[in-house]
Tab-separated table of N, CA, C and O in Angstrom:
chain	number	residue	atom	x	y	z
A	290	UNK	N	58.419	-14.289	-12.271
A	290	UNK	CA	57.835	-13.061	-11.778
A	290	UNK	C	58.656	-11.869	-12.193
A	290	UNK	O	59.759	-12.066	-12.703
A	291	UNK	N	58.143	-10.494	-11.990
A	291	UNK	CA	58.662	-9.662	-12.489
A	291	UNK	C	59.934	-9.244	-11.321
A	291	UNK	O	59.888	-9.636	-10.155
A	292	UNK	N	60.856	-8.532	-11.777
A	292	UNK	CA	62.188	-8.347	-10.715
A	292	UNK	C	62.202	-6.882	-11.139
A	292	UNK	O	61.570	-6.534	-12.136
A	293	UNK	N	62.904	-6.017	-10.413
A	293	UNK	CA	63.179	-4.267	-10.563
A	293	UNK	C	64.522	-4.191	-11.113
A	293	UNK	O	65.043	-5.241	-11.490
A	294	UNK	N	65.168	-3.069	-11.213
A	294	UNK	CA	66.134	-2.779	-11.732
A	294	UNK	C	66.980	-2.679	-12.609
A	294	UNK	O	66.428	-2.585	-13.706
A	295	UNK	N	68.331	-2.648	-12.686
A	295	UNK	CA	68.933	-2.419	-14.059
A	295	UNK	C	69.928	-3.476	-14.178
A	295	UNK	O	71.055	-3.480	-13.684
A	296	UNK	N	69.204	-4.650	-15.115
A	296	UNK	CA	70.708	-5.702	-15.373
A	296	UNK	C	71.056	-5.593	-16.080
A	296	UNK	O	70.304	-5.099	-16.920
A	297	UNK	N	72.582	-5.917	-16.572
A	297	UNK	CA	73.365	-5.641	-17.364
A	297	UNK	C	74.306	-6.727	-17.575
A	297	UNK	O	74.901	-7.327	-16.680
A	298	UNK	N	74.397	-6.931	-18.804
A	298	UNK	CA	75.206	-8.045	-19.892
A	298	UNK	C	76.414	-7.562	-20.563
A	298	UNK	O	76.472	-6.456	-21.102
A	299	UNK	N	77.424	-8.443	-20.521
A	299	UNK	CA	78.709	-7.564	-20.957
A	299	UNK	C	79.770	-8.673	-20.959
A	299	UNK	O	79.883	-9.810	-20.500
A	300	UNK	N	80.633	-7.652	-21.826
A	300	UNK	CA	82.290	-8.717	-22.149
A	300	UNK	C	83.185	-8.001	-21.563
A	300	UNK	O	84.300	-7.806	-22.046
A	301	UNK	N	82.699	-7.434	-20.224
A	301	UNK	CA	83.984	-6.535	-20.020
A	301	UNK	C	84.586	-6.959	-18.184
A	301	UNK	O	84.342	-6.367	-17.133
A	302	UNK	N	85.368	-8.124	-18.434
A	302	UNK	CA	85.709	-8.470	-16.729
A	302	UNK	C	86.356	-7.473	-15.880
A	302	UNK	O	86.840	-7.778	-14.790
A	303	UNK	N	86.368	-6.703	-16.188
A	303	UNK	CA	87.256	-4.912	-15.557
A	303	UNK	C	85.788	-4.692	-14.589
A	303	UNK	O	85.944	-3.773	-13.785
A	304	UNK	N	84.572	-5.271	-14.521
A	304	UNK	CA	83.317	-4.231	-13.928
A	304	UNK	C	83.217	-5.253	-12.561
A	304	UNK	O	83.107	-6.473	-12.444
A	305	UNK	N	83.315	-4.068	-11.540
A	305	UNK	CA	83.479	-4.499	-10.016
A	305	UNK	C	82.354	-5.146	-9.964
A	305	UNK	O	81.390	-4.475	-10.335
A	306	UNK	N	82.043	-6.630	-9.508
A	306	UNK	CA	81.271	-7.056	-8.466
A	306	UNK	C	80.011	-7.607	-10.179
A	306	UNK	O	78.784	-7.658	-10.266
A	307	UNK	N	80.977	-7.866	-11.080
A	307	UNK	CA	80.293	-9.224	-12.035
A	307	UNK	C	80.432	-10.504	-11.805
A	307	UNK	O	81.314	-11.060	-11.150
A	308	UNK	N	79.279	-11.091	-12.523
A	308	UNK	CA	79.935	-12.873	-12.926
A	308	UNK	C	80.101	-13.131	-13.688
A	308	UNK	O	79.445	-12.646	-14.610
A	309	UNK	N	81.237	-14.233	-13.993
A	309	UNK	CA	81.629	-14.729	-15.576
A	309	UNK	C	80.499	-15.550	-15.994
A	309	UNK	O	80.038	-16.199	-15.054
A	310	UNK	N	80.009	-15.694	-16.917
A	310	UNK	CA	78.896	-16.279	-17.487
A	310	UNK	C	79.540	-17.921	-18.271
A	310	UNK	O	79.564	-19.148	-18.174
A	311	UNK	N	79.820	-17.161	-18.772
A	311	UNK	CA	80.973	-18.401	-20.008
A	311	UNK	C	82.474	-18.523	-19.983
A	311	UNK	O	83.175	-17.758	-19.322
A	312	UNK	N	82.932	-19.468	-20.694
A	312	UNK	CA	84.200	-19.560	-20.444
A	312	UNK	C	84.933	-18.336	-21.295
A	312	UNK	O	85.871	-17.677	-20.844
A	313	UNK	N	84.308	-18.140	-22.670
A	313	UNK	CA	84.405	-17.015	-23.574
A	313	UNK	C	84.348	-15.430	-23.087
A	313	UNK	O	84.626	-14.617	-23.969
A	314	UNK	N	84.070	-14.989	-21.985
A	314	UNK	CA	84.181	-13.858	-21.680
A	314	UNK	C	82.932	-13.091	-21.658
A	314	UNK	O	82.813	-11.891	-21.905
A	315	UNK	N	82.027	-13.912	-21.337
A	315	UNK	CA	80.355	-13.157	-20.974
A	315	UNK	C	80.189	-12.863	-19.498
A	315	UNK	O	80.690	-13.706	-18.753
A	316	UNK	N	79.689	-12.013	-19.029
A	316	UNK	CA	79.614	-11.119	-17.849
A	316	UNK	C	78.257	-10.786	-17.081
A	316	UNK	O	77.837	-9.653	-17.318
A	317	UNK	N	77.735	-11.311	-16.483
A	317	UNK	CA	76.514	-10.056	-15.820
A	317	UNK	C	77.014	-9.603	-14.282
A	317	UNK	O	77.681	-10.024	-13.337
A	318	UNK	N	75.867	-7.935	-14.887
A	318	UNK	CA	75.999	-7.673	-13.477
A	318	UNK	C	77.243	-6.778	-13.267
A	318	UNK	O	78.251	-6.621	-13.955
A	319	UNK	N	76.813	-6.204	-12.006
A	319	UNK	CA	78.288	-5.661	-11.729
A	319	UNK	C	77.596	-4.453	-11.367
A	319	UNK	O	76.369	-4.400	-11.287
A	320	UNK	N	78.819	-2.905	-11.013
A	320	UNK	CA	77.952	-1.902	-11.105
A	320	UNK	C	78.204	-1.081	-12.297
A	320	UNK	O	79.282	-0.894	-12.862
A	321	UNK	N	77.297	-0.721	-12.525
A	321	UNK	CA	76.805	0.275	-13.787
A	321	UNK	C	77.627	1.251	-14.034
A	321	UNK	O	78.226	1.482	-15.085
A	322	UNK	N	77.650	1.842	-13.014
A	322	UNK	CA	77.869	3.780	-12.610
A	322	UNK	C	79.961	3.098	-13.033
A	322	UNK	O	80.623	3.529	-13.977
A	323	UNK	N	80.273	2.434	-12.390
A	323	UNK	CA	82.019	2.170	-12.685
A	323	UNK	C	81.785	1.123	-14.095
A	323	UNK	O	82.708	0.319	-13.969
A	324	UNK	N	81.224	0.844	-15.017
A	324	UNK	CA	81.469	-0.265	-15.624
A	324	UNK	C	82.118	0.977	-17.192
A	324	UNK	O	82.858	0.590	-18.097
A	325	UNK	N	81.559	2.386	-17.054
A	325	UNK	CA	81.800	3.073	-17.976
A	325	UNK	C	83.806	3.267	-17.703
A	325	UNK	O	84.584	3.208	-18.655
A	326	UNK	N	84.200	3.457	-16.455
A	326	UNK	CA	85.479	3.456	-16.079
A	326	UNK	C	86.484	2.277	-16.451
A	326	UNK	O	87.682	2.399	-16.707
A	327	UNK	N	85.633	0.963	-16.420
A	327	UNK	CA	86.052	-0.313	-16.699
A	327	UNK	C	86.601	-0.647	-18.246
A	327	UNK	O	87.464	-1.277	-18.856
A	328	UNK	N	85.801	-0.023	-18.369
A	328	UNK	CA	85.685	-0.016	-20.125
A	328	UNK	C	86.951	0.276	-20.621
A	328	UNK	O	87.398	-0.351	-21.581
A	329	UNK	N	87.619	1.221	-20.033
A	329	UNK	CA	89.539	1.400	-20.249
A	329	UNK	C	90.724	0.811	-19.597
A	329	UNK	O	91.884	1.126	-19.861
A	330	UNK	N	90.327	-0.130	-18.663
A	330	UNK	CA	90.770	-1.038	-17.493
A	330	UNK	C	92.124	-1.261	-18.672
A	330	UNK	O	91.785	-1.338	-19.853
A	331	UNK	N	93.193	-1.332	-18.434
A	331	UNK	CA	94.221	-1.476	-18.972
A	331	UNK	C	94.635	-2.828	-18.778
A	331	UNK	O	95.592	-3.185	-19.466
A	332	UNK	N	94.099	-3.716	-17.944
A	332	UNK	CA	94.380	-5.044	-17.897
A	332	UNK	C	93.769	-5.510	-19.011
A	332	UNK	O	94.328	-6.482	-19.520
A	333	UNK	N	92.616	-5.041	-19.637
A	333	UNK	CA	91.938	-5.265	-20.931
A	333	UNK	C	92.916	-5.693	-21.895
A	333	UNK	O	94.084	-5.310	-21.829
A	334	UNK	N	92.409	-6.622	-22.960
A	334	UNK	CA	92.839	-6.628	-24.341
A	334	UNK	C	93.110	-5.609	-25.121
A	334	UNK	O	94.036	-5.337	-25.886
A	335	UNK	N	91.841	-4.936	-24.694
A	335	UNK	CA	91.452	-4.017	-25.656
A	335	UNK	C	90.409	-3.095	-25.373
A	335	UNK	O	89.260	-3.501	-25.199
A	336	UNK	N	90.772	-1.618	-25.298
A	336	UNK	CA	89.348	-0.629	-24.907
A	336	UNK	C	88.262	-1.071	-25.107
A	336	UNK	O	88.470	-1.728	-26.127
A	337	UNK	N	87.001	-1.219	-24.821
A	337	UNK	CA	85.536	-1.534	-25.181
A	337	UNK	C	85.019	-0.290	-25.161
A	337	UNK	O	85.380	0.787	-24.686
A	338	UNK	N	84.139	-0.656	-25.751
A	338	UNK	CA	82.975	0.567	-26.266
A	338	UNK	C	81.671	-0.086	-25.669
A	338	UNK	O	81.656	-1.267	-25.323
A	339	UNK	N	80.337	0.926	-25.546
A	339	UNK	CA	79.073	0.378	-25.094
A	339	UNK	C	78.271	-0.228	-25.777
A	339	UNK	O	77.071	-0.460	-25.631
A	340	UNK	N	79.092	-0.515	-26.648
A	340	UNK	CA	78.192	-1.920	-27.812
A	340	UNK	C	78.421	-3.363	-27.542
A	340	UNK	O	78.078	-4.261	-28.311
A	341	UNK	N	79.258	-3.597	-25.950
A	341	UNK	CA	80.243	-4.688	-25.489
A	341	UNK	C	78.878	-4.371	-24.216
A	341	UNK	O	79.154	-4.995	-23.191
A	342	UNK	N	78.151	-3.938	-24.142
A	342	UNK	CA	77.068	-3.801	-22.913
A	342	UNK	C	75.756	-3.881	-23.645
A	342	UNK	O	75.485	-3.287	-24.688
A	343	UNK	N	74.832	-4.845	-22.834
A	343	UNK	CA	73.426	-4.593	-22.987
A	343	UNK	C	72.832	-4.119	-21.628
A	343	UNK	O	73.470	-4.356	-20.602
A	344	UNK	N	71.866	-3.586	-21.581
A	344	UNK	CA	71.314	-2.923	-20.727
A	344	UNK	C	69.730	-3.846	-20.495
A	344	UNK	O	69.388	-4.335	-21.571
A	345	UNK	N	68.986	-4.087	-19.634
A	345	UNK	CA	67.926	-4.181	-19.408
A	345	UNK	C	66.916	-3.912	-17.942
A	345	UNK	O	67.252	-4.313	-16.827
A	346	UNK	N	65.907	-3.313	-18.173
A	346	UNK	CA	65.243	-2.887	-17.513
A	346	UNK	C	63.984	-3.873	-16.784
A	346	UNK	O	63.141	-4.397	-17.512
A	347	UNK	N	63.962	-4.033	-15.505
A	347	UNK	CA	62.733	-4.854	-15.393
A	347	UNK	C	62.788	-5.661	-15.846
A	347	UNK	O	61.795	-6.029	-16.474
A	348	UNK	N	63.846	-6.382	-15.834
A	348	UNK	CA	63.923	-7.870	-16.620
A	348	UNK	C	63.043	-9.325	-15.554
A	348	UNK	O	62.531	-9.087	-14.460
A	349	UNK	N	63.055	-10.530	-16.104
A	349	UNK	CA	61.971	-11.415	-15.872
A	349	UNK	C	62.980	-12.400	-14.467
A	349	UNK	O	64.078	-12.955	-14.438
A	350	UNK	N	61.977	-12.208	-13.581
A	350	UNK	CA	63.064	-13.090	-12.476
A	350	UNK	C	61.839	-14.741	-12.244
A	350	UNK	O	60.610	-14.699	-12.174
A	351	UNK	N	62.711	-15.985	-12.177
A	351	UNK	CA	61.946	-17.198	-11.510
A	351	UNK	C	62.071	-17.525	-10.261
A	351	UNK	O	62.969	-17.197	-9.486
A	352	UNK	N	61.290	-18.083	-10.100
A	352	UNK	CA	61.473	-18.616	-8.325
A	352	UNK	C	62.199	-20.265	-9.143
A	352	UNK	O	62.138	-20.720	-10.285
A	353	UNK	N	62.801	-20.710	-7.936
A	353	UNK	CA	63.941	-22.053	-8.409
A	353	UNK	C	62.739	-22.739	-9.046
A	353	UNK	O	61.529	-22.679	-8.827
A	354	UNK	N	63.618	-23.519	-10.053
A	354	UNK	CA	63.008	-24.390	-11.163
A	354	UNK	C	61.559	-23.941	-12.019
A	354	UNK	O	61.107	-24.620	-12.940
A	355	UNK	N	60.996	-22.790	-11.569
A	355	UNK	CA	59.886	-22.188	-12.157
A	355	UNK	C	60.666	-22.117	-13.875
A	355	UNK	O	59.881	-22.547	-14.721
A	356	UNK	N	61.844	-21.719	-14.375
A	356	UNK	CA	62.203	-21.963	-15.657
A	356	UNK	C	62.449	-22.830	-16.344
A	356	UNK	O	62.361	-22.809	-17.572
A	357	UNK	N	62.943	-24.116	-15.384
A	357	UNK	CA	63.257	-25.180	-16.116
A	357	UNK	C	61.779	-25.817	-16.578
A	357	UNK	O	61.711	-26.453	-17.630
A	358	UNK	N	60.695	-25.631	-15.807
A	358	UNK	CA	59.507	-26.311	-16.179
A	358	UNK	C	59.061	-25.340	-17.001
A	358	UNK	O	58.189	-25.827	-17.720
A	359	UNK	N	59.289	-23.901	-17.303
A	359	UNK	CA	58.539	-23.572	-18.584
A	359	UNK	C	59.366	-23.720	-19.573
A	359	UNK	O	58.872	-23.566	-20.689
A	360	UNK	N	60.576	-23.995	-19.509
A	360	UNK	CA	61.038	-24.926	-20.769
A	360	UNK	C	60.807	-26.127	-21.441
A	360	UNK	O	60.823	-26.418	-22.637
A	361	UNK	N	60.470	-27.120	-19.858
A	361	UNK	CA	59.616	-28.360	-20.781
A	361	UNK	C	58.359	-28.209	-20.816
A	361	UNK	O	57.746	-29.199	-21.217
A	362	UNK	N	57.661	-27.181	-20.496
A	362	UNK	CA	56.148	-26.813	-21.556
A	362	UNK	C	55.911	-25.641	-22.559
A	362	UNK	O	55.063	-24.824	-22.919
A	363	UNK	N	57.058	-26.024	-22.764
A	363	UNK	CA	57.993	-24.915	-24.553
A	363	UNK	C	57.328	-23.270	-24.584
A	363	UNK	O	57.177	-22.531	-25.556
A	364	UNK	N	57.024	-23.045	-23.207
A	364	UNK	CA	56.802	-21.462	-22.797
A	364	UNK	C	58.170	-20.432	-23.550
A	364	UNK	O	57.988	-19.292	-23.977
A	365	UNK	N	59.488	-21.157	-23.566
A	365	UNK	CA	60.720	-20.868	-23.116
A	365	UNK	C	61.531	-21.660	-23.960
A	365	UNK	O	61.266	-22.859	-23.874
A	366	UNK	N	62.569	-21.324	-24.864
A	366	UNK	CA	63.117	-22.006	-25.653
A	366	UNK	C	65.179	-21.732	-25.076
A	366	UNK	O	65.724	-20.628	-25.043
A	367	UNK	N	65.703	-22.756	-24.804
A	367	UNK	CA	66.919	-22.618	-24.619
A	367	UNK	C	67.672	-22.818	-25.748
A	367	UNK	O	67.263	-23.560	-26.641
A	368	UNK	N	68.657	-22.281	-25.810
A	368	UNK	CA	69.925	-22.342	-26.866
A	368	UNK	C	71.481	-21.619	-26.420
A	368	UNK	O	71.835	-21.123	-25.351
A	369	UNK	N	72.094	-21.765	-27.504
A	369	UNK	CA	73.082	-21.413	-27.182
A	369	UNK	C	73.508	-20.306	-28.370
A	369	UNK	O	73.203	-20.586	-29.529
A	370	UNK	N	74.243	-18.993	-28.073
A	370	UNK	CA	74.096	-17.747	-28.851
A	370	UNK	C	75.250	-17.322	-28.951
A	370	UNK	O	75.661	-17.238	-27.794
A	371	UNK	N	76.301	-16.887	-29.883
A	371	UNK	CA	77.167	-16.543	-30.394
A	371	UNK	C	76.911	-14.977	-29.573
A	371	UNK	O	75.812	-14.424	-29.567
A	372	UNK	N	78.363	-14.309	-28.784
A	372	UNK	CA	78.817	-13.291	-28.688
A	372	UNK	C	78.017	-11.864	-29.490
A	372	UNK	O	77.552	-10.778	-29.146
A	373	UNK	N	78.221	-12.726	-30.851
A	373	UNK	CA	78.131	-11.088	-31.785
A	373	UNK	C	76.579	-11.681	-32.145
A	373	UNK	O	75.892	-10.994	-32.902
A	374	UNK	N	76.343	-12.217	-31.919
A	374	UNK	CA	74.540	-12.331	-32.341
A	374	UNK	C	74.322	-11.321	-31.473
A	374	UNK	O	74.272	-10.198	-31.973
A	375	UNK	N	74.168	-11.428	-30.205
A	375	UNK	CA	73.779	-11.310	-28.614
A	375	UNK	C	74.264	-9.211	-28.952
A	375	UNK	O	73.440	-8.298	-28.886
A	376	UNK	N	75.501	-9.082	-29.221
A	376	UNK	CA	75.986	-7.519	-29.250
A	376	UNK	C	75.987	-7.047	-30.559
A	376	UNK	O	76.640	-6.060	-30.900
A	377	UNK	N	75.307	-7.684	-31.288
A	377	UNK	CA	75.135	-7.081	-32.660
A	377	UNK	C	73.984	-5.623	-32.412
A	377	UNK	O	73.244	-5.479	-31.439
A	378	UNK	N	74.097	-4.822	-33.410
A	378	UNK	CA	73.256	-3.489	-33.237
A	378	UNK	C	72.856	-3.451	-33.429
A	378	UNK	O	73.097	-3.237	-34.617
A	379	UNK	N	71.291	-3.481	-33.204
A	379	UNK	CA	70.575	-3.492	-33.298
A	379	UNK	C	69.320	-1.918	-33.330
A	379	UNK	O	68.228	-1.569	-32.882
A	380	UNK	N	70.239	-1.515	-34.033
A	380	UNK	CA	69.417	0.082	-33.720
A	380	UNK	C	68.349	0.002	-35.130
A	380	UNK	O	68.466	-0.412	-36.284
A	381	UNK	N	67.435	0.544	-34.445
A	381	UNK	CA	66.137	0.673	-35.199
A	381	UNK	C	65.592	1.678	-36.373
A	381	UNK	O	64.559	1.581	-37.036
A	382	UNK	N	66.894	2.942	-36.429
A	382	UNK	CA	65.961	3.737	-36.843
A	382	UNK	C	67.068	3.453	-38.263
A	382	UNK	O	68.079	2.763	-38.394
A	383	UNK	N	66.253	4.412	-39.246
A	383	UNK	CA	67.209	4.318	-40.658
A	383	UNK	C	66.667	3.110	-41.350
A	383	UNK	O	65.833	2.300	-40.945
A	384	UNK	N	67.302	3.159	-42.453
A	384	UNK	CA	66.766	2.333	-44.061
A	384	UNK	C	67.236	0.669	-43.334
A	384	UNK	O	66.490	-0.304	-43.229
A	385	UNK	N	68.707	0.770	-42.907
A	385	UNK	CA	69.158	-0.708	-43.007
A	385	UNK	C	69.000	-1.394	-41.185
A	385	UNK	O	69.930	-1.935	-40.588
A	386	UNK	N	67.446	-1.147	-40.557
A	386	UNK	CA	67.691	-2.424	-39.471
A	386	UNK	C	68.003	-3.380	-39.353
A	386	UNK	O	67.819	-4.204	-40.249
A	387	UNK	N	68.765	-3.775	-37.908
A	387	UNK	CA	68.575	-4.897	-37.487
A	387	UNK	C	67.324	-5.603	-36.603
A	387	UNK	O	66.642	-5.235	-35.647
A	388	UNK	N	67.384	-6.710	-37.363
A	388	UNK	CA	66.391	-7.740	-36.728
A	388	UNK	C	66.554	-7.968	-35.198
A	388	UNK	O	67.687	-8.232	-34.793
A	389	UNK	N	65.520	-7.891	-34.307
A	389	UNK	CA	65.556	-7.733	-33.135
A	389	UNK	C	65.819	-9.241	-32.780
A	389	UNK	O	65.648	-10.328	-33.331
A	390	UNK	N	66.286	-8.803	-31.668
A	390	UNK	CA	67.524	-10.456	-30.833
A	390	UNK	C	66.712	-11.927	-30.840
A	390	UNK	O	67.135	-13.081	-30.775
A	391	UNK	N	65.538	-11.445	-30.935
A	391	UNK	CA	64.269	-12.614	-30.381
A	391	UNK	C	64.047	-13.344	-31.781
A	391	UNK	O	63.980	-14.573	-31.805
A	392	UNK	N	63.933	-12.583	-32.959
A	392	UNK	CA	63.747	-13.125	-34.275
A	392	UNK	C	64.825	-13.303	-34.767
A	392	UNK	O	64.842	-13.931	-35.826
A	393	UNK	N	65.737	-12.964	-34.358
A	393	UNK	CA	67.198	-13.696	-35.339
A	393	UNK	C	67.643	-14.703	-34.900
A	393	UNK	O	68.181	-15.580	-35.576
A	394	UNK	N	67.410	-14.724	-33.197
A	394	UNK	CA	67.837	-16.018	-32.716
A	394	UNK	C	66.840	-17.216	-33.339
A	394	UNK	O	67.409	-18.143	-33.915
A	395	UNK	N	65.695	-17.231	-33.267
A	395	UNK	CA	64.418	-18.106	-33.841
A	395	UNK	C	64.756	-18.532	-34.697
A	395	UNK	O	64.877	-19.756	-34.643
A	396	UNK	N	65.149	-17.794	-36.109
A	396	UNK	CA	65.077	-17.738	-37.375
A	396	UNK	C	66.595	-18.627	-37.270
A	396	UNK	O	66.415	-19.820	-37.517
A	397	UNK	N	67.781	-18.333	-37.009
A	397	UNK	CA	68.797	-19.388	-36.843
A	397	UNK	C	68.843	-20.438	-36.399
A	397	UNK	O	69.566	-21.306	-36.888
A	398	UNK	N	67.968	-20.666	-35.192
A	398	UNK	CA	67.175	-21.851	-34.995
A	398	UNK	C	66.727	-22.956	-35.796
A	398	UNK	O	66.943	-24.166	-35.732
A	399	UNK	N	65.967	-22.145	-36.659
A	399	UNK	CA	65.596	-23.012	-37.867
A	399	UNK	C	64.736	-23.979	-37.440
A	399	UNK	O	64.556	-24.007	-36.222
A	400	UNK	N	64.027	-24.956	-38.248
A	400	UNK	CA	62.805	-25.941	-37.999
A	400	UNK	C	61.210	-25.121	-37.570
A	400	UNK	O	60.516	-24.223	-38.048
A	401	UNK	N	61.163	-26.037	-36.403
A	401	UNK	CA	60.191	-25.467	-35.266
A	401	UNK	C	60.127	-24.233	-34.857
A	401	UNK	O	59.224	-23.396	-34.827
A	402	UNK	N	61.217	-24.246	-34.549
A	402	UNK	CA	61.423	-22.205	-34.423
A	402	UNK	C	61.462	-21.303	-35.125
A	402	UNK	O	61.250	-20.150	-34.752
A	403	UNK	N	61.788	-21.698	-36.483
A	403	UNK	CA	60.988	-20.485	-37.214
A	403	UNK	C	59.818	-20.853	-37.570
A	403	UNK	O	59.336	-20.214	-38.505
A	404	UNK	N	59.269	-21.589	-37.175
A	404	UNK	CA	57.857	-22.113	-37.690
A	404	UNK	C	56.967	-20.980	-36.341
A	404	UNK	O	55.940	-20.313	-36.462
A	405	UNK	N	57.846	-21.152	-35.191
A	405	UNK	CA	57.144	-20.588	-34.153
A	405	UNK	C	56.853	-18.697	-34.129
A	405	UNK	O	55.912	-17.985	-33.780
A	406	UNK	N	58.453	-18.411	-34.796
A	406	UNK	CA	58.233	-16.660	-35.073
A	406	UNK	C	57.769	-16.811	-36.282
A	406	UNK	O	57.662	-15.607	-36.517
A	407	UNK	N	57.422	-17.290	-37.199
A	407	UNK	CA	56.380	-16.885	-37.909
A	407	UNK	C	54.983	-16.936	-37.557
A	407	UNK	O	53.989	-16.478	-38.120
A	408	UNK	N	55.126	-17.556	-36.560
A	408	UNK	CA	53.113	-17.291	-36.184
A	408	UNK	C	53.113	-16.456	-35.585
A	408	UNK	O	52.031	-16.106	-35.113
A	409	UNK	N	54.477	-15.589	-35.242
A	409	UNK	CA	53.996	-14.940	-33.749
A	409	UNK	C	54.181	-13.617	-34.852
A	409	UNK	O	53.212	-12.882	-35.040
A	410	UNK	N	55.134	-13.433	-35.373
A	410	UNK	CA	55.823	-12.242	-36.401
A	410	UNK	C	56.246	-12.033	-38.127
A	410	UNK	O	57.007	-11.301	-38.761
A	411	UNK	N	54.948	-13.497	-38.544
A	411	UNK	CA	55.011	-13.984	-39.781
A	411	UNK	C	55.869	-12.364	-41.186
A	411	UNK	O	55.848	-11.161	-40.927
A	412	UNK	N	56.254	-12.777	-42.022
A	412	UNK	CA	56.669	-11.518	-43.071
A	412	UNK	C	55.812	-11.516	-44.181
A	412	UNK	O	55.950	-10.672	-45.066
């Protein structure tokens, strides 16, 4: 079902009131309004920039196990996604885009799955 608000994806453990996702340093959540403050957290490695954040709006919420069953009726494809796939830039405008997150993941996929974004987003 549909859910409200603003979630947010990130490598930055400095942002009050996240969860660690992975063992690698993936993040959701947290608050927004301090995560720009976080971003210089000196316990850091290393300053981050807002290319270490995704933003989403109105993102897709399940009731329990409502996802796992549209995964086994291939509504829903699971995998596993490299850091810089996931925060790669994807900005749209200009000569040299990037391929949006949904078709690059597919297309690395390979087999079935690109068999699948090509029906949906054939070239």
């Amino acid at each position: 079902g549909a859910g409200g608000g603003l979630d947010m994806l990130h490598q930055c453990k400095a942002v009050e009131g996240c969860k660690q996702l992975t063992y690698d340093g993936l993040f959701w959540g947290g608050d927004p309004t301090q995560a720009q403050e976080a971003m210089n957290d000196p316990s850091l490695e290393k300053p981050l920039t807002g290319f270490e954040f995704k933003f989403f709006v109105q993102s897709t919420r399940w009731l329990p196990l409502q996802l796992e069953k549209e995964i086994r009726d291939k509504t829903w494809f699971a995998c596993s996604v490299s850091k810089e796939v996931l925060f790669k830039s994807r900005d749209r405008l200009g000569t040299k885009r990037a391929k949006p997150l949904w078709t690059e993941i597919m297309e690395l996929m390979g087999g079935k799955y690109q068999e699948v974004r090509d029906q949906l987003y054939g070239e």
